[in-house]
Amino acid sequence: MSDAKFEPKIVGFLCQWCSYTGADLAGTSRLQYPPTLRTIRVMCSGRVDPTFVVKAFAEGADGVLIAGCHPGDCHYNEGNYRAMRRYPLLLELLDQFGIERERVRLEWVSASEGEKFAGVVNDMTARIKALGPLNWKERSALYSGVA
Amino acid sequence: MAKPKVAFYWCASCGGCEEAVVDLNEDILKVVEVVDIALWPVALDFKKKHVEAWKPGEVTVAFINGAVRTSEQEEWVKLLRSKCPMVIAFGSCAHLGGIPGLSNGTTRERTLAAKYFESPTVDNPTRLLPQRLTQVNGYALELPEFSASVRCLNQVIEVDYYLPGCPPTPEWIMEACRMIITGHLPAKGSVIGLEKSLCDECPRKESKPEVLKISAFRRVADSTPDPEKCFLAEGYICMGPATRSGCGERCIRGNMPCRGCFGPPTESLDIGTKFLSAIGSLLDADTEEKSAELAATLVDPLGTFYRFSLPSSILKNRLG
Ligand code: SF4
Ligand code: FES
């Protein structure tokens, strides 16, 4: 199903203290990663309500990346633990909706891990390319014929 | 002045909403004192042709319960919408999709197979399925189309007000009637209920700890909850934190945790992920492994978190 030209759209929610800075570093270090990521800067990975994730999918994302500070490093102490606790439940839920687990990823990326960040985006892009587009609107029965 | 006429109609529902009208008991007499019932398929014999003959506006309000699954239901609600100046979605199924909406957690084909091939009480060796058209003795018999998924009422027609609940409580039904008769109507699109969450009104709220941690999920099927304590604090999934109050906490008083039939308060976009967020944050886990372990013990997150609201959720249905 995956055609060669398919460029996944990945929405990336990056915590501003660590992962966003890490992404910046990847950029200033001229590390190569594909232009698949649409970045949304958030205060903390704990701010990423699972509602944002389903909304991203419903509106056309092929994947969602949530990235925050390493456990113990969150600038609000507990935020990334919250993200960590919700994540597996969210995966279970999305699985029931028919959304593959590989489309959602939670990663810890510090401000100095530009290389890790580029690696995550590369890897995620490759995996989603293999899965093919999600096309939620086209494939969901309820988006057609709704008054 | 002539009494205003009202219509009751049912779509994909269990009949409980009809029961709720009957449960008004003597109050039903107060209702028929002030309104005439122009259509009520469960109790009175009116046909579609009667409704088609109504002059627009002749019947003021249509109370419609049930979700929309078949082409017949779609035709009827569109007909009622074209005739009635006010449409009220009555009960969880019309409001949010309700229990029939859980069928959106699987495909149309799987739903039909479960019903017609796999159900232990069905003997169907030739694997017959209902057909839209069947010829019998030279007559063409027609059945409605069974659509790809379940819709709530406002996904098919415009809805003026919503009466939440599975089923709506007598108090709010009477309140809706009072609003209609006196003309003191809330803003169009309002849900007739309270704006707070159930926890705010809950008789057990004092026992809800400041810091709540869930170390294991429990189910009422396997153990009996303490009759006094906050369900959530004991590990029973209680939808109270994400659910609109106004139900009278009947389940809680009956020692059953809230399942969310009143739906989310107005500002909430998606009850399931909101609740998942709340529950997830409470897990007593400090590692990724432990979080995953606990998450895996929660039976059917989709059915639990969207028990009454799957069609109206952001994702709406499972991909085929
Ligand atoms: S979680 Fe349930 S039992 Fe606990 S206070 Fe809220 S509504 Fe009451
Ligand atoms: S501040 Fe970075 S995860 Fe909380």
XYZ file of C-alpha atoms and ligand atoms in Angstrom:
479
model
C 0.000 0.000 0.000
C 2.897 2.344 0.605
C 3.812 4.212 -2.523
C 7.353 5.450 -2.905
C 6.378 9.108 -2.948
C 4.449 8.992 0.321
C 5.898 11.485 2.796
C 4.336 10.920 6.198
C 2.975 13.850 8.166
C 4.154 13.520 11.740
C 2.958 15.933 14.399
C 5.645 16.392 17.026
C 4.748 17.725 20.454
C 8.097 18.761 21.898
C 8.645 19.979 25.431
C 10.285 23.359 25.204
C 12.964 22.780 27.857
C 14.589 19.632 26.533
C 13.292 18.127 23.338
C 12.598 21.339 21.472
C 16.102 22.477 22.264
C 17.349 19.050 21.216
C 15.547 19.471 17.892
C 17.136 22.875 17.531
C 20.530 21.383 18.139
C 19.887 18.772 15.466
C 19.205 21.683 13.125
C 22.199 23.811 14.046
C 24.436 20.726 13.889
C 23.152 20.189 10.335
C 22.013 16.663 11.079
C 19.865 15.241 8.315
C 16.334 14.241 9.028
C 13.349 14.253 6.695
C 10.907 17.175 6.598
C 8.118 14.947 7.884
C 7.814 16.533 11.298
C 5.394 19.370 12.084
C 6.602 20.677 15.389
C 4.379 22.013 18.126
C 6.237 23.394 21.080
C 4.595 22.648 24.425
C 5.633 23.615 27.937
C 6.019 20.004 29.055
C 5.331 16.498 27.758
C 2.773 16.262 30.558
C 0.777 18.956 28.775
C 0.132 16.666 25.820
C -3.427 15.633 26.466
C -4.276 12.374 24.669
C -7.096 14.389 23.099
C -4.432 16.262 21.081
C -3.198 12.964 19.714
C -6.575 11.715 18.478
C -7.312 15.145 17.071
C -4.063 15.084 15.123
C -4.957 11.698 13.626
C -8.529 12.727 12.867
C -7.220 15.769 11.024
C -4.740 14.023 8.837
C -1.580 13.118 10.740
C 0.090 9.810 9.898
C 2.035 9.751 13.132
C 2.426 11.608 16.427
C 5.646 12.071 18.347
C 5.626 13.181 21.963
C 9.044 14.106 23.273
C 10.026 15.332 26.701
C 12.853 15.537 29.211
C 14.289 12.303 30.576
C 12.557 10.934 33.690
C 13.822 12.910 36.658
C 14.635 15.950 34.491
C 11.157 17.386 33.935
C 11.062 21.068 34.785
C 7.732 20.537 36.476
C 8.945 17.405 38.320
C 6.147 15.022 37.424
C 5.002 16.042 33.940
C 6.930 13.455 31.987
C 5.868 10.754 34.442
C 2.293 11.635 33.642
C 3.036 11.358 29.953
C 4.722 8.013 30.594
C 1.772 6.615 32.554
C -0.818 7.652 29.994
C 1.101 6.466 26.979
C 0.530 2.684 27.172
C -3.182 3.200 27.830
C -3.344 5.466 24.814
C -1.648 2.792 22.707
C -4.213 0.230 23.829
C -7.026 2.606 22.976
C -5.659 3.517 19.554
C -5.150 -0.156 18.823
C -8.883 -0.648 19.339
C -9.536 2.154 16.877
C -7.365 0.349 14.338
C -4.409 2.751 14.618
C -1.082 0.917 14.675
C 1.109 1.380 17.725
C 4.056 2.520 15.641
C 2.216 5.680 14.716
C 2.557 7.104 18.225
C 5.856 7.406 19.948
C 6.977 8.763 23.294
C 10.671 9.625 23.534
C 12.953 11.268 26.039
C 15.266 13.720 24.328
C 17.476 16.081 26.294
C 18.711 19.462 25.073
C 22.058 17.932 24.161
C 20.666 14.949 22.253
C 20.372 16.437 18.793
C 21.638 13.252 17.274
C 19.125 11.119 19.134
C 16.360 13.442 17.993
C 17.317 13.174 14.333
C 17.548 9.408 14.752
C 14.061 9.196 16.234
C 12.546 11.213 13.395
C 14.385 9.161 10.786
C 13.329 5.889 12.320
C 9.738 6.946 12.853
C 9.484 8.215 9.294
C 10.769 4.925 7.917
C 8.340 2.878 9.990
C 5.350 4.998 9.041
C 6.361 4.931 5.400
C 6.231 1.158 5.615
C 2.757 1.305 7.172
C 1.470 3.739 4.570
C -0.796 6.741 5.038
C -3.408 6.679 7.787
C -5.933 8.766 5.832
C -8.328 8.855 8.732
C -10.937 11.055 7.066
C -11.103 9.018 3.901
C -11.118 5.696 5.686
C -13.422 6.467 8.587
C -17.010 5.542 7.728
C -18.404 8.391 9.756
C -16.678 11.189 7.948
C -18.691 10.547 4.842
C -22.365 11.281 4.504
C -22.600 13.286 7.713
C -25.123 16.081 7.575
C -55.267 28.364 23.181
C -54.790 24.986 21.543
C -52.378 22.701 23.320
C -48.980 22.378 21.635
C -48.440 19.050 19.949
C -45.375 16.912 20.568
C -43.968 13.810 18.930
C -41.945 10.958 20.417
C -39.859 8.804 18.135
C -37.328 6.006 18.630
C -34.404 4.865 16.539
C -31.576 2.499 17.548
C -32.365 2.219 21.237
C -33.327 -0.330 23.861
C -36.760 1.030 24.778
C -35.501 2.388 28.086
C -36.150 5.962 26.995
C -39.798 5.080 26.343
C -39.826 3.544 29.799
C -38.467 6.819 31.185
C -41.517 8.635 29.803
C -43.789 6.042 31.398
C -41.780 6.445 34.621
C -43.072 9.971 34.900
C -46.035 8.178 36.551
C -48.696 10.694 37.573
C -46.581 13.450 36.093
C -47.378 12.113 32.632
C -50.917 13.361 33.301
C -49.518 16.821 33.936
C -47.733 16.559 30.618
C -50.795 15.526 28.610
C -52.772 18.277 30.328
C -50.606 20.827 28.600
C -49.554 19.063 25.386
C -51.097 16.668 22.874
C -49.091 13.663 21.788
C -49.179 13.549 18.000
C -46.858 10.596 17.507
C -45.620 7.859 19.833
C -44.961 4.570 18.026
C -44.387 2.573 21.195
C -47.820 3.396 22.580
C -50.077 4.869 19.910
C -50.813 3.810 16.370
C -49.713 6.532 13.981
C -48.273 5.852 10.545
C -45.721 7.652 8.469
C -48.437 9.014 6.174
C -49.971 10.829 9.154
C -46.696 12.538 9.860
C -46.214 13.376 6.182
C -49.606 15.088 6.263
C -48.671 17.378 9.176
C -48.479 21.014 8.260
C -45.009 22.394 9.027
C -45.012 23.714 12.588
C -48.254 21.952 13.461
C -46.296 19.705 15.812
C -43.985 21.856 17.880
C -41.445 19.457 19.341
C -40.021 16.079 18.401
C -38.360 14.105 21.194
C -36.172 11.605 19.411
C -34.386 8.806 21.236
C -31.931 6.257 19.875
C -28.936 6.432 17.586
C -29.196 6.267 13.797
C -28.143 3.009 12.163
C -30.635 2.274 9.396
C -31.907 4.134 6.364
C -35.414 3.996 7.822
C -34.285 5.800 10.973
C -32.560 8.398 8.846
C -35.715 8.965 6.777
C -37.864 9.333 9.864
C -35.649 11.785 11.692
C -35.294 13.882 8.555
C -39.062 13.849 8.141
C -39.582 14.912 11.753
C -36.951 17.618 11.377
C -38.715 18.995 8.319
C -41.992 19.235 10.235
C -41.023 20.289 13.758
C -39.542 23.655 14.736
C -37.807 22.015 17.708
C -35.974 18.695 17.921
C -34.728 17.354 21.228
C -32.249 14.501 21.307
C -33.626 12.376 24.109
C -31.212 10.144 25.994
C -27.589 9.035 25.554
C -28.034 7.247 22.213
C -29.517 10.241 20.410
C -27.212 12.611 22.293
C -23.857 10.801 21.907
C -24.434 7.444 20.221
C -25.045 5.450 23.384
C -24.675 1.710 23.831
C -25.632 0.923 20.194
C -22.748 3.222 19.256
C -20.283 0.734 20.734
C -20.758 -1.159 17.523
C -18.483 1.499 15.990
C -15.684 -0.297 17.834
C -15.884 -2.940 15.138
C -16.943 -3.123 11.511
C -20.386 -3.509 9.999
C -19.406 -6.963 8.727
C -18.243 -8.107 12.159
C -21.423 -6.773 13.740
C -23.598 -8.700 11.285
C -21.495 -11.850 11.663
C -21.714 -11.720 15.453
C -25.456 -11.290 15.267
C -26.392 -13.691 12.473
C -23.660 -16.352 12.446
C -21.939 -16.524 15.812
C -24.601 -15.821 18.398
C -25.105 -19.031 20.445
C -28.875 -18.723 20.164
C -28.886 -18.432 16.371
C -29.019 -21.466 14.072
C -28.200 -20.235 10.586
C -26.523 -23.076 8.627
C -26.974 -21.418 5.226
C -25.521 -18.168 6.568
C -28.485 -16.072 5.584
C -28.195 -12.347 6.073
C -31.023 -9.830 5.870
C -31.311 -8.524 2.310
C -32.525 -5.142 1.182
C -34.847 -6.788 -1.331
C -36.385 -10.250 -1.238
C -38.909 -11.779 -3.613
C -41.610 -13.804 -1.872
C -44.511 -15.228 -3.924
C -44.088 -12.526 -6.496
C -43.928 -9.746 -3.922
C -40.869 -7.606 -3.402
C -40.140 -7.239 0.297
C -37.898 -4.403 1.322
C -35.762 -3.898 4.423
C -33.927 -0.739 5.453
C -30.213 -0.413 4.758
C -27.920 -1.172 7.712
C -25.325 1.559 7.473
C -21.545 1.318 7.856
C -21.585 2.782 11.335
C -23.740 4.306 14.049
C -24.396 8.039 14.170
C -25.767 10.186 16.933
C -28.681 12.439 16.064
C -26.774 15.653 15.367
C -24.679 13.804 12.799
C -27.842 13.314 10.755
C -30.055 16.323 11.455
C -29.798 19.592 13.310
C -30.636 19.228 16.987
C -31.940 22.062 19.170
C -31.508 20.595 22.657
C -30.174 17.501 24.329
C -31.617 15.582 27.248
C -28.737 13.427 28.476
C -28.864 10.137 30.337
C -29.464 6.456 29.898
C -32.302 7.108 30.280
C -33.001 10.776 31.069
C -34.314 11.250 34.591
C -37.951 12.253 35.271
C -36.742 15.517 36.849
C -35.001 16.678 33.681
C -37.789 15.496 31.390
C -40.224 17.598 33.407
C -37.761 20.478 33.354
C -37.565 20.254 29.549
C -41.375 20.279 29.308
C -41.495 23.288 31.622
C -38.944 25.117 29.469
C -40.933 24.427 26.322
C -44.270 25.444 27.781
C -43.033 28.609 29.440
C -40.743 29.494 26.557
C -37.793 29.917 28.926
C -35.369 28.124 26.672
C -31.607 27.910 27.066
C -29.265 28.753 24.201
C -29.773 26.575 21.159
C -27.597 23.478 21.264
C -27.618 23.317 25.065
C -27.545 20.123 27.025
C -30.273 20.237 29.643
C -28.341 19.308 32.787
C -25.705 20.684 35.150
C -22.317 22.020 34.116
C -20.297 20.485 36.946
C -18.662 17.096 36.926
C -20.258 14.240 38.797
C -17.502 14.186 41.436
C -18.681 17.637 42.592
C -22.108 16.244 43.446
C -21.059 12.768 44.499
C -22.115 11.568 47.963
C -18.734 9.812 48.234
C -16.580 12.785 47.323
C -15.280 13.225 50.878
C -13.558 9.863 50.627
C -11.796 10.780 47.388
C -8.214 11.291 48.534
C -6.224 14.380 47.671
C -3.548 12.238 46.096
C -5.079 9.262 44.405
C -2.992 6.344 43.140
C -4.275 3.309 41.304
C -2.117 0.238 41.828
C -4.600 -2.287 40.406
C -7.837 -2.075 38.434
C -10.849 -3.782 39.947
C -14.166 -4.646 38.367
C -17.614 -4.890 39.908
C -17.994 -8.242 38.154
C -15.287 -9.735 40.377
C -15.630 -7.963 43.697
C -18.101 -5.811 45.614
C -17.065 -2.205 46.159
C -17.083 -0.713 49.628
C -20.489 1.020 49.857
C -19.009 4.246 51.226
C -15.697 4.857 49.532
C -14.835 6.666 46.321
C -14.758 3.974 43.636
C -11.742 5.364 41.915
C -9.720 5.368 45.126
C -10.443 1.637 45.345
C -9.391 0.977 41.744
C -12.856 0.696 40.203
C -13.152 2.705 37.010
C -15.579 5.512 37.811
C -16.252 8.052 35.053
C -17.327 10.690 37.602
C -14.384 13.050 37.006
C -15.171 13.352 33.260
C -18.968 13.173 33.371
C -21.643 15.853 33.554
C -23.615 15.826 36.775
C -27.362 16.096 37.176
C -28.232 12.409 37.092
C -29.064 12.288 40.787
C -26.098 9.906 41.302
C -28.408 6.932 41.112
C -25.678 4.482 40.116
C -23.348 5.649 42.882
C -26.142 5.251 45.420
C -26.753 1.771 44.061
C -23.055 0.968 44.626
C -22.219 1.079 40.935
C -19.467 3.332 39.625
C -20.402 5.989 37.066
C -20.260 4.778 33.455
C -20.632 8.204 31.923
C -24.158 8.165 30.462
C -24.634 11.924 30.947
C -21.675 12.556 28.697
C -18.958 15.144 29.180
C -19.512 18.686 30.421
C -19.839 21.199 27.590
C -16.221 22.308 27.361
C -14.859 18.780 26.948
C -14.007 17.789 23.380
C -13.642 14.073 23.841
C -14.698 12.263 26.979
C -12.667 9.127 26.325
C -9.235 10.677 25.940
C -10.009 13.167 28.725
C -10.771 10.319 31.028
C -7.843 8.267 29.809
C -5.655 11.224 30.651
C -7.112 11.434 34.158
C -6.837 7.702 34.840
C -3.425 7.386 33.254
C -2.016 10.122 35.447
C -3.209 8.247 38.540
C -1.413 4.996 37.815
C 0.950 3.958 40.550
C 3.877 3.406 38.208
C 7.282 5.032 37.958
C 8.677 3.123 35.027
C 7.576 2.537 31.469
C 7.346 -1.204 32.110
C 5.144 -0.821 35.155
C 2.858 1.634 33.317
C 2.486 -0.795 30.436
C 1.843 -3.670 32.811
C -0.954 -1.798 34.566
C -2.437 -0.517 31.308
C -2.635 -4.068 29.969
C -4.885 -5.094 32.878
C -7.571 -2.563 31.998
C -10.164 -4.555 30.094
C -11.506 -2.862 26.941
C -10.383 0.773 27.294
C -12.392 1.860 24.245
C -15.633 0.334 25.530
C -14.973 1.655 29.022
C -13.968 5.206 28.178
C -16.506 5.699 25.368
C -19.263 3.482 26.721
C -21.982 5.954 25.733
C -20.196 8.256 23.361
C -18.186 6.470 20.690
C -19.963 7.905 17.582
C -19.619 11.449 18.931
C -15.952 11.055 19.857
C -13.215 12.662 17.791
C -12.287 9.402 16.056
C -15.932 8.182 15.905
C -15.340 4.620 14.740
C -12.782 1.937 14.229
C -11.098 1.803 10.856
C -12.499 -1.043 8.749
S -14.675 9.177 41.168
Fe -16.774 8.382 41.266
S -17.042 7.675 43.398
Fe -15.200 9.001 43.350
S -15.984 11.054 43.882
Fe -16.003 10.924 41.608
S -18.085 10.202 41.093
Fe -17.761 9.813 43.316
S 9.437 20.062 31.138
Fe 10.220 18.675 29.662
S 8.934 16.982 30.035
Fe 8.234 18.310 31.578
